[in-house]
């Protein structure tokens, strides 16, 4: 992936340096910790479900070290965010006749405070609609590469683009509609809505990838990196790894096959309208 040819965004904030929040020790126990880790490794996890995890323990000082804003990891993040900004400005203007308002991406280490609450790195990357910011601990990329065997720049870019997809959903009103519809649903109904919302974010990540490919910013094999990432973090795959079996009614992000299919859909078409995961009973599960 030729990320060094992408424009670097100014909407990236590095909070890894001094002044960070304390880490919280204790309180979850072994079973609770495993449950949190299993859920949080899903991309785009709903922060409202997992952010209040600071109770029951004593603060432990978090070591803070100076950070270099020009290190390759930060340059990579700023470049991918910048390219999503350029893409969505074009797509909003041409396909929606609207103006795109970019989010801010916050890089943190260990723990962070957002308008949705306090989160540890165990939550994974997330988007907070209350402050319209994406939150990312760069250690997640190591987890994606090591534990889930999905390495590569484009796999990491897919993570960022998925969270930016949630911002697109906020701007287009999809997130608000899902929230309102969920209020009249039971847990199973809310989970089903969450699956459709997450699969749409995968598709929107593919829309960005479509335009990156058009600009010849992708190398051979890049698409396969993102495909591997999408497959590695399906609900069925993660649940089978964690407990040996899958419980479909508890899915919140979709199966590996669904995530791969919808990312491919966006990648192939480059059209927002192709990312309609809500119309029809089978649209999200084809």
XYZ file of N, CA, C and O in Angstrom, residues 72-244:
692
model
N 6.923 6.566 11.979
C 6.201 5.972 10.852
C 4.768 5.587 11.169
O 3.885 5.709 10.300
N 4.505 5.107 12.378
C 3.141 4.694 12.726
C 2.185 5.874 12.689
O 1.060 5.765 12.179
N 2.610 7.017 13.218
C 1.753 8.196 13.205
C 1.590 8.743 11.797
O 0.507 9.193 11.418
N 2.656 8.697 11.022
C 2.564 9.154 9.638
C 1.591 8.278 8.864
O 0.819 8.768 8.034
N 1.615 6.977 9.133
C 0.694 6.058 8.479
C -0.748 6.421 8.818
O -1.606 6.515 7.929
N -1.031 6.621 10.097
C -2.394 6.949 10.525
C -2.849 8.256 9.893
O -3.960 8.349 9.360
N -2.004 9.278 9.953
C -2.388 10.570 9.371
C -2.624 10.456 7.874
O -3.519 11.102 7.320
N -1.836 9.610 7.205
C -1.976 9.450 5.754
C -3.285 8.752 5.398
O -3.992 9.174 4.482
N -3.612 7.687 6.124
C -4.853 6.970 5.844
C -6.054 7.867 6.142
O -7.005 7.937 5.348
N -6.015 8.572 7.272
C -7.116 9.477 7.608
C -7.247 10.565 6.545
O -8.351 10.900 6.104
N -6.119 11.107 6.105
C -6.157 12.133 5.068
C -6.768 11.626 3.781
O -7.548 12.324 3.117
N -6.459 10.377 3.427
C -7.012 9.827 2.199
C -8.504 9.542 2.333
O -9.256 9.711 1.370
N -8.944 9.118 3.522
C -10.389 8.947 3.718
C -11.102 10.291 3.607
O -12.214 10.367 3.067
N -10.467 11.352 4.090
C -11.075 12.679 3.969
C -11.246 13.069 2.509
O -12.319 13.537 2.097
N -10.199 12.861 1.720
C -10.270 13.209 0.301
C -11.326 12.370 -0.414
O -12.083 12.884 -1.259
N -11.376 11.082 -0.074
C -12.347 10.198 -0.713
C -13.776 10.589 -0.367
O -14.631 10.736 -1.250
N -14.060 10.764 0.918
C -15.438 11.030 1.327
C -15.908 12.428 0.940
O -17.102 12.638 0.702
N -14.992 13.371 0.818
C -15.376 14.681 0.282
C -15.871 14.527 -1.147
O -16.890 15.115 -1.540
N -15.163 13.713 -1.922
C -15.545 13.462 -3.322
C -16.856 12.682 -3.398
O -17.764 13.050 -4.157
N -16.971 11.628 -2.600
C -18.161 10.777 -2.646
C -19.397 11.532 -2.184
O -20.468 11.428 -2.798
N -19.288 12.290 -1.094
C -20.437 13.055 -0.609
C -20.905 14.058 -1.660
O -22.106 14.230 -1.878
N -19.957 14.733 -2.304
C -20.321 15.730 -3.301
C -20.974 15.081 -4.521
O -21.990 15.573 -5.031
N -20.423 13.974 -4.997
C -20.894 13.362 -6.240
C -22.105 12.462 -6.048
O -22.975 12.394 -6.922
N -22.180 11.766 -4.916
C -23.247 10.785 -4.729
C -24.375 11.279 -3.831
O -25.503 10.782 -3.935
N -24.096 12.232 -2.948
C -25.113 12.706 -2.013
C -25.430 14.184 -2.168
O -26.337 14.690 -1.493
N -24.650 14.867 -3.007
C -24.803 16.315 -3.147
C -24.754 16.991 -1.774
O -25.568 17.843 -1.427
N -23.772 16.578 -0.984
C -23.619 17.081 0.379
C -22.145 17.327 0.669
O -21.266 16.913 -0.102
N -21.882 18.015 1.768
C -20.503 18.316 2.164
C -20.083 17.392 3.294
O -20.796 17.242 4.288
N -18.937 16.780 3.144
C -18.406 15.872 4.155
C -17.732 16.659 5.266
O -16.968 17.587 5.012
N -18.004 16.287 6.497
C -17.374 16.884 7.672
C -16.498 15.829 8.336
O -17.017 14.885 8.940
N -15.194 15.936 8.223
C -14.310 14.862 8.713
C -14.294 14.777 10.234
O -14.468 15.784 10.926
N -14.079 13.580 10.757
C -13.933 13.406 12.198
C -12.487 13.637 12.619
O -11.597 13.782 11.763
N -12.243 13.637 13.911
C -10.884 13.640 14.435
C -10.561 12.223 14.888
O -11.419 11.521 15.418
N -9.328 11.785 14.668
C -8.880 10.503 15.165
C -7.896 10.719 16.303
O -6.931 11.479 16.162
N -8.150 10.087 17.426
C -7.315 10.213 18.620
C -6.521 8.930 18.812
O -7.094 7.844 18.929
N -5.205 9.057 18.816
C -4.330 7.928 19.114
C -4.012 7.962 20.604
O -3.607 8.995 21.136
N -4.225 6.838 21.278
C -3.964 6.799 22.712
C -3.213 5.523 23.066
O -3.033 4.625 22.235
N -2.778 5.448 24.317
C -2.109 4.250 24.811
C -2.704 3.874 26.162
O -2.714 4.683 27.085
N -3.237 2.692 26.250
C -3.696 2.178 27.537
C -5.119 2.529 27.879
O -5.958 1.662 28.057
N -5.416 3.809 27.953
C -6.743 4.253 28.388
C -6.997 5.664 27.880
O -6.065 6.448 27.699
N -8.270 5.966 27.648
C -8.608 7.267 27.093
C -9.984 7.696 27.574
O -10.837 6.860 27.889
N -10.197 8.984 27.625
C -11.493 9.554 27.971
C -12.139 10.089 26.703
O -11.512 10.820 25.940
N -13.395 9.699 26.477
C -14.138 10.209 25.329
C -15.484 10.728 25.811
O -15.862 10.530 26.969
N -16.231 11.344 24.917
C -17.567 11.822 25.273
C -18.524 10.660 25.522
O -19.599 10.848 26.088
N -18.137 9.452 25.091
C -18.940 8.253 25.356
C -18.543 7.583 26.668
O -19.162 6.605 27.065
N -17.504 8.087 27.316
C -17.046 7.505 28.566
C -15.563 7.183 28.512
O -14.865 7.517 27.566
N -15.101 6.515 29.551
C -13.700 6.120 29.646
C -13.520 4.727 29.074
O -14.323 3.835 29.327
N -12.469 4.529 28.290
C -12.216 3.232 27.657
C -10.770 2.821 27.855
O -9.866 3.656 27.858
N -10.553 1.521 28.019
C -9.210 0.969 27.991
C -8.934 0.419 26.600
O -9.834 0.293 25.766
N -7.692 0.043 26.369
C -7.316 -0.508 25.069
C -8.041 -1.801 24.767
O -8.164 -2.198 23.603
N -8.553 -2.498 25.822
C -9.265 -3.758 25.612
C -10.504 -3.580 24.758
O -10.973 -4.525 24.130
N -11.061 -2.374 24.722
C -12.250 -2.120 23.910
C -11.925 -2.215 22.428
O -12.783 -2.536 21.614
N -10.690 -1.963 22.051
C -10.326 -1.952 20.651
C -10.641 -0.603 20.018
O -11.131 0.316 20.675
N -10.378 -0.434 18.732
C -10.708 0.828 18.052
C -12.205 1.075 18.124
O -13.003 0.147 17.997
N -12.604 2.328 18.322
C -14.033 2.628 18.366
C -14.297 4.052 17.912
O -13.412 4.914 17.922
N -15.544 4.265 17.500
C -16.020 5.595 17.108
C -17.038 6.051 18.128
O -17.949 5.292 18.492
N -16.900 7.272 18.601
C -17.846 7.842 19.557
C -18.690 8.889 18.834
O -18.176 9.952 18.473
N -19.972 8.619 18.619
C -20.815 9.594 17.912
C -21.053 10.862 18.708
O -21.353 11.903 18.121
N -20.906 10.795 20.032
C -21.165 11.972 20.860
C -20.152 13.085 20.616
O -20.489 14.274 20.702
N -18.900 12.727 20.314
C -17.902 13.757 20.004
C -17.380 13.633 18.571
O -16.494 14.378 18.168
N -17.930 12.650 17.830
C -17.560 12.437 16.431
C -16.056 12.262 16.269
O -15.419 12.855 15.393
N -15.508 11.391 17.115
C -14.082 11.093 17.078
C -13.858 9.588 17.061
O -14.603 8.819 17.666
N -12.801 9.193 16.353
C -12.347 7.811 16.325
C -11.210 7.676 17.322
O -10.348 8.551 17.416
N -11.192 6.568 18.080
C -10.159 6.329 19.088
C -9.413 5.050 18.746
O -10.026 4.020 18.462
N -8.088 5.117 18.785
C -7.266 4.003 18.336
C -6.005 3.881 19.180
O -5.246 4.834 19.326
N -5.801 2.701 19.753
C -4.524 2.342 20.359
C -3.754 1.563 19.301
O -4.223 0.522 18.822
N -2.573 2.043 18.945
C -1.811 1.427 17.860
C -1.432 -0.018 18.158
O -1.094 -0.774 17.233
N -1.492 -0.419 19.432
C -1.186 -1.804 19.785
C -2.169 -2.773 19.143
O -1.868 -3.965 19.008
N -3.346 -2.278 18.748
C -4.328 -3.155 18.102
C -3.786 -3.722 16.801
O -4.107 -4.843 16.420
N -2.961 -2.946 16.101
C -2.380 -3.443 14.851
C -1.497 -4.664 15.114
O -1.461 -5.605 14.314
N -0.747 -4.642 16.233
C 0.074 -5.798 16.592
C -0.818 -7.012 16.875
O -0.477 -8.141 16.522
N -1.963 -6.783 17.528
C -2.898 -7.864 17.828
C -3.474 -8.446 16.534
O -3.603 -9.662 16.382
N -3.798 -7.564 15.604
C -4.355 -8.007 14.330
C -3.347 -8.860 13.568
O -3.691 -9.889 12.983
N -2.098 -8.445 13.604
C -1.052 -9.155 12.877
C -0.654 -10.450 13.565
O -0.529 -11.500 12.920
N -0.476 -10.378 14.897
C 0.018 -11.535 15.625
C -1.039 -12.562 15.927
O -0.977 -13.702 15.447
N -2.037 -12.183 16.706
C -3.052 -13.147 17.136
C -3.955 -13.601 15.990
O -4.312 -14.769 15.894
N -4.320 -12.656 15.127
C -5.297 -12.987 14.096
C -4.683 -13.229 12.727
O -5.411 -13.459 11.752
N -3.355 -13.179 12.652
C -2.657 -13.531 11.414
C -3.172 -12.726 10.224
O -3.355 -13.253 9.124
N -3.416 -11.447 10.453
C -3.888 -10.569 9.380
C -2.988 -9.336 9.322
O -3.405 -8.220 9.658
N -1.732 -9.522 8.902
C -0.790 -8.399 8.872
C -0.939 -7.558 7.614
O -1.648 -7.926 6.677
N -0.262 -6.427 7.615
C -0.180 -5.609 6.411
C -0.766 -4.226 6.574
O -1.685 -4.011 7.370
N -0.237 -3.286 5.806
C -0.690 -1.902 5.871
C -2.161 -1.769 5.507
O -2.896 -1.005 6.136
N -2.604 -2.495 4.485
C -3.990 -2.328 4.061
C -4.957 -2.944 5.060
O -6.086 -2.472 5.224
N -4.539 -4.004 5.741
C -5.363 -4.559 6.821
C -5.535 -3.525 7.925
O -6.636 -3.328 8.461
N -4.464 -2.838 8.280
C -4.543 -1.782 9.299
C -5.387 -0.611 8.815
O -6.146 -0.013 9.588
N -5.231 -0.279 7.541
C -6.032 0.812 6.983
C -7.513 0.469 6.993
O -8.366 1.338 7.202
N -7.836 -0.796 6.768
C -9.229 -1.257 6.830
C -9.832 -0.995 8.207
O -10.996 -0.606 8.323
N -9.039 -1.205 9.262
C -9.500 -0.929 10.624
C -9.913 0.533 10.757
O -10.993 0.855 11.268
N -9.052 1.426 10.298
C -9.345 2.855 10.383
C -10.548 3.205 9.510
O -11.458 3.929 9.937
N -10.572 2.684 8.286
C -11.653 3.014 7.361
C -13.001 2.513 7.873
O -14.030 3.148 7.630
N -13.011 1.380 8.580
C -14.252 0.871 9.164
C -14.800 1.862 10.184
O -16.004 2.159 10.198
N -13.934 2.380 11.046
C -14.393 3.347 12.057
C -14.834 4.660 11.402
O -15.813 5.272 11.844
N -14.141 5.078 10.362
C -14.578 6.254 9.602
C -15.948 5.980 8.981
O -16.791 6.875 8.857
N -16.202 4.722 8.611
C -17.513 4.346 8.089
C -18.623 4.625 9.090
O -19.725 5.038 8.708
N -18.345 4.424 10.371
C -19.341 4.752 11.396
C -19.601 6.261 11.443
O -20.728 6.692 11.710
N -18.577 7.045 11.176
C -18.775 8.497 11.121
C -19.658 8.864 9.937
O -20.543 9.724 10.055
N -19.441 8.219 8.805
C -20.305 8.438 7.636
C -21.751 8.104 7.992
O -22.687 8.821 7.603
N -21.960 7.036 8.749
C -23.310 6.676 9.181
C -23.928 7.755 10.074
O -25.135 8.004 10.001
N -23.115 8.379 10.885
C -23.617 9.469 11.726
C -24.015 10.658 10.865
O -25.089 11.252 11.059
N -23.176 11.012 9.905
C -23.460 12.163 9.056
C -24.699 11.945 8.186
O -25.433 12.895 7.891
N -24.936 10.711 7.792
C -26.077 10.414 6.913
C -27.341 10.064 7.690
O -28.385 9.815 7.090
N -27.252 10.040 9.007
C -28.425 9.788 9.843
C -28.706 8.318 10.111
O -29.660 7.995 10.828
N -27.892 7.408 9.571
C -28.121 5.983 9.764
C -27.977 5.606 11.243
O -28.800 4.855 11.793
N -26.950 6.116 11.893
C -26.706 5.765 13.292
C -27.875 6.160 14.179
O -28.296 5.399 15.064
N -28.414 7.332 13.936
C -29.545 7.809 14.735
C -30.774 6.929 14.493
O -31.512 6.611 15.433
N -30.997 6.522 13.250
C -32.136 5.670 12.934
C -32.003 4.299 13.602
O -32.994 3.743 14.099
N -30.786 3.769 13.607
C -30.562 2.475 14.254
C -30.811 2.576 15.750
O -31.445 1.705 16.350
N -30.326 3.650 16.348
C -30.530 3.835 17.782
C -32.013 3.935 18.123
O -32.487 3.328 19.096
N -32.745 4.688 17.345
C -34.179 4.843 17.594
C -34.928 3.524 17.393
O -35.791 3.148 18.184
N -34.580 2.806 16.333
C -35.240 1.527 16.069
C -34.946 0.515 17.169
O -35.802 -0.302 17.535
N -33.736 0.570 17.721
C -33.352 -0.364 18.760
C -34.099 -0.180 20.061
O -34.203 -1.118 20.862
N -34.620 1.015 20.287
C -35.341 1.285 21.525
C -36.617 0.463 21.633
O -37.104 0.206 22.736
N -37.165 0.060 20.518
C -38.400 -0.726 20.522
C -38.116 -2.222 20.391
O -39.045 -3.016 20.242
N -36.843 -2.622 20.450
C -36.467 -4.013 20.245
C -35.954 -4.638 21.544
O -35.475 -3.951 22.439
N -36.040 -5.951 21.611
C -35.372 -6.689 22.661
C -33.909 -6.852 22.326
O -33.421 -6.331 21.320
N -33.192 -7.600 23.160
C -31.754 -7.758 22.949
C -31.440 -8.378 21.604
O -30.531 -7.924 20.894
N -32.173 -9.424 21.223
C -31.912 -10.079 19.941
C -32.145 -9.120 18.779
O -31.377 -9.102 17.805
N -33.195 -8.300 18.868
C -33.475 -7.331 17.823
C -32.398 -6.271 17.726
O -31.997 -5.862 16.626
N -31.923 -5.799 18.882
C -30.851 -4.796 18.883
C -29.562 -5.385 18.307
O -28.827 -4.709 17.583
N -29.290 -6.643 18.638
C -28.101 -7.290 18.077
C -28.194 -7.387 16.557
O -27.209 -7.163 15.848
N -29.377 -7.714 16.061
C -29.563 -7.841 14.611
C -29.344 -6.495 13.916
O -28.739 -6.426 12.842
N -29.830 -5.431 14.532
C -29.600 -4.092 13.985
C -28.121 -3.737 14.014
O -27.592 -3.136 13.073
N -27.454 -4.105 15.104
C -26.022 -3.834 15.218
C -25.245 -4.544 14.121
O -24.314 -3.965 13.536
N -25.623 -5.793 13.825
C -24.951 -6.534 12.756
C -25.072 -5.785 11.438
O -24.089 -5.594 10.709
N -26.264 -5.327 11.107
C -26.475 -4.618 9.841
C -25.683 -3.305 9.804
O -25.134 -2.928 8.772
N -25.617 -2.620 10.949
C -24.859 -1.366 11.003
C -23.368 -1.622 10.823
O -22.676 -0.886 10.104
N -22.854 -2.663 11.466
C -21.429 -2.969 11.358
C -21.066 -3.449 9.954
O -20.015 -3.088 9.422
N -21.926 -4.254 9.350
C -21.654 -4.708 7.990
C -21.669 -3.541 7.007
O -20.898 -3.513 6.044
N -22.541 -2.566 7.254
C -22.534 -1.386 6.396
C -21.229 -0.611 6.551
O -20.676 -0.109 5.563
N -20.712 -0.529 7.772
C -19.422 0.140 7.974
C -18.311 -0.597 7.237
O -17.378 0.025 6.713
N -18.383 -1.931 7.189
C -17.420 -2.693 6.397
C -17.521 -2.330 4.924
O -16.515 -2.164 4.232
N -18.756 -2.229 4.441
C -18.971 -1.874 3.039
C -18.445 -0.467 2.742
O -17.817 -0.232 1.705
N -18.676 0.453 3.658
C -18.193 1.821 3.472
C -16.672 1.877 3.497
O -16.058 2.681 2.787
N -16.055 1.022 4.289
C -14.594 0.918 4.248
C -14.146 0.460 2.874
O -13.134 0.926 2.342
N -14.923 -0.458 2.277
C -14.616 -0.897 0.925
C -14.769 0.201 -0.101
O -14.002 0.270 -1.068
N -15.747 1.091 0.093
C -15.917 2.232 -0.813
C -14.653 3.078 -0.820
O -14.158 3.486 -1.886
N -14.096 3.337 0.355
C -12.831 4.079 0.399
C -11.751 3.315 -0.355
O -10.995 3.904 -1.155
N -11.658 1.995 -0.126
C -10.642 1.202 -0.805
C -10.789 1.241 -2.319
O -9.792 1.208 -3.055
N -12.029 1.321 -2.801
C -12.287 1.407 -4.238
C -11.586 2.616 -4.845
O -10.930 2.510 -5.896
N -11.712 3.759 -4.185
C -11.112 4.982 -4.721
C -9.601 5.012 -4.518
O -8.872 5.585 -5.338
N -9.123 4.384 -3.447
C -7.674 4.272 -3.272
C -7.084 3.441 -4.402
O -6.000 3.761 -4.926
N -7.792 2.396 -4.808
C -7.320 1.575 -5.928
C -7.356 2.365 -7.231
O -6.437 2.250 -8.061
N -8.398 3.166 -7.419
C -8.490 3.984 -8.630
C -7.310 4.945 -8.736
O -6.832 5.231 -9.845
N -6.857 5.451 -7.599
C -5.722 6.383 -7.590
C -4.390 5.650 -7.590
O -3.346 6.272 -7.394
N -4.450 4.321 -7.773
C -3.247 3.490 -7.868
C -2.396 3.574 -6.595
O -1.160 3.593 -6.646
N -3.076 3.597 -5.458
C -2.397 3.642 -4.168
C -2.292 2.263 -3.525
O -1.703 2.126 -2.445
N -2.863 1.254 -4.171
C -2.802 -0.106 -3.650
C -1.818 -0.937 -4.461
O -1.673 -0.749 -5.665
N -1.165 -1.850 -3.785
C -0.233 -2.767 -4.426
C -0.887 -4.143 -4.568
O -1.881 -4.444 -3.886
N -0.348 -4.995 -5.438
C -0.870 -6.360 -5.536
C -0.831 -7.047 -4.171
O 0.172 -6.965 -3.459
N -1.918 -7.681 -3.803
C -1.982 -8.367 -2.521
C -2.609 -7.552 -1.413
O -2.946 -8.093 -0.349
N -2.784 -6.235 -1.622
C -3.365 -5.400 -0.571
C -4.801 -5.807 -0.257
O -5.199 -5.879 0.908
N -5.596 -6.040 -1.281
C -6.992 -6.423 -1.047
C -7.068 -7.699 -0.224
O -7.908 -7.823 0.682
N -6.177 -8.641 -0.500
C -6.172 -9.893 0.250
C -5.854 -9.664 1.721
O -6.354 -10.397 2.591
N -5.032 -8.651 2.026
C -4.748 -8.327 3.427
C -6.021 -7.906 4.149
O -6.293 -8.352 5.274
N -6.801 -7.052 3.510
C -8.051 -6.602 4.133
C -9.055 -7.744 4.212
O -9.803 -7.854 5.191
N -9.084 -8.603 3.192
C -9.986 -9.753 3.225
C -9.667 -10.644 4.423
O -10.567 -11.125 5.121
N -8.380 -10.852 4.667
C -7.969 -11.689 5.794
C -8.390 -11.066 7.121
O -8.833 -11.770 8.033
N -8.262 -9.735 7.219
C -8.666 -9.052 8.449
C -10.161 -9.167 8.666
O -10.621 -9.443 9.781
N -10.943 -8.962 7.610
C -12.399 -9.037 7.734
C -12.836 -10.429 8.161
O -13.734 -10.589 9.013
N -12.209 -11.446 7.614
C -12.562 -12.816 7.960
C -12.138 -13.176 9.373
O -12.818 -13.921 10.071
N -11.015 -12.623 9.813
C -10.475 -12.983 11.120
C -11.311 -12.469 12.274
O -11.246 -13.002 13.382
N -12.105 -11.427 12.042
C -12.817 -10.798 13.151
C -14.327 -10.948 13.052
O -15.081 -10.176 13.633
N -14.785 -11.971 12.333
C -16.210 -12.271 12.327
C -16.651 -12.795 13.682
O -15.877 -13.433 14.411
N -17.899 -12.550 14.039
C -18.425 -13.005 15.325
C -18.291 -14.519 15.489
O -17.926 -15.009 16.567
N -18.610 -15.261 14.435
C -18.549 -16.717 14.543
C -17.124 -17.202 14.788
O -16.886 -18.072 15.639
N -16.172 -16.612 14.083
C -14.772 -17.002 14.254
C -14.279 -16.681 15.655
O -13.648 -17.524 16.319
N -14.558 -15.493 16.143
C -14.095 -15.092 17.465
C -14.737 -15.919 18.571
O -14.078 -16.316 19.530
N -16.033 -16.176 18.440
C -16.703 -16.955 19.474
C -16.201 -18.394 19.506
O -16.035 -18.982 20.583
N -15.951 -18.978 18.343
C -15.434 -20.342 18.304
C -14.041 -20.415 18.902
O -13.690 -21.390 19.574
N -13.232 -19.368 18.678
C -11.897 -19.337 19.270
C -11.972 -19.200 20.789
O -11.183 -19.799 21.517
N -12.928 -18.400 21.260
C -13.009 -18.111 22.688
C -13.686 -19.223 23.482
O -13.280 -19.528 24.611
N -14.752 -19.845 22.904
C -15.531 -20.803 23.684
C -15.843 -22.105 22.973
O -16.509 -22.975 23.524
N -15.357 -22.231 21.741
C -15.524 -23.490 21.038
C -16.783 -23.607 20.209
O -16.955 -24.570 19.458
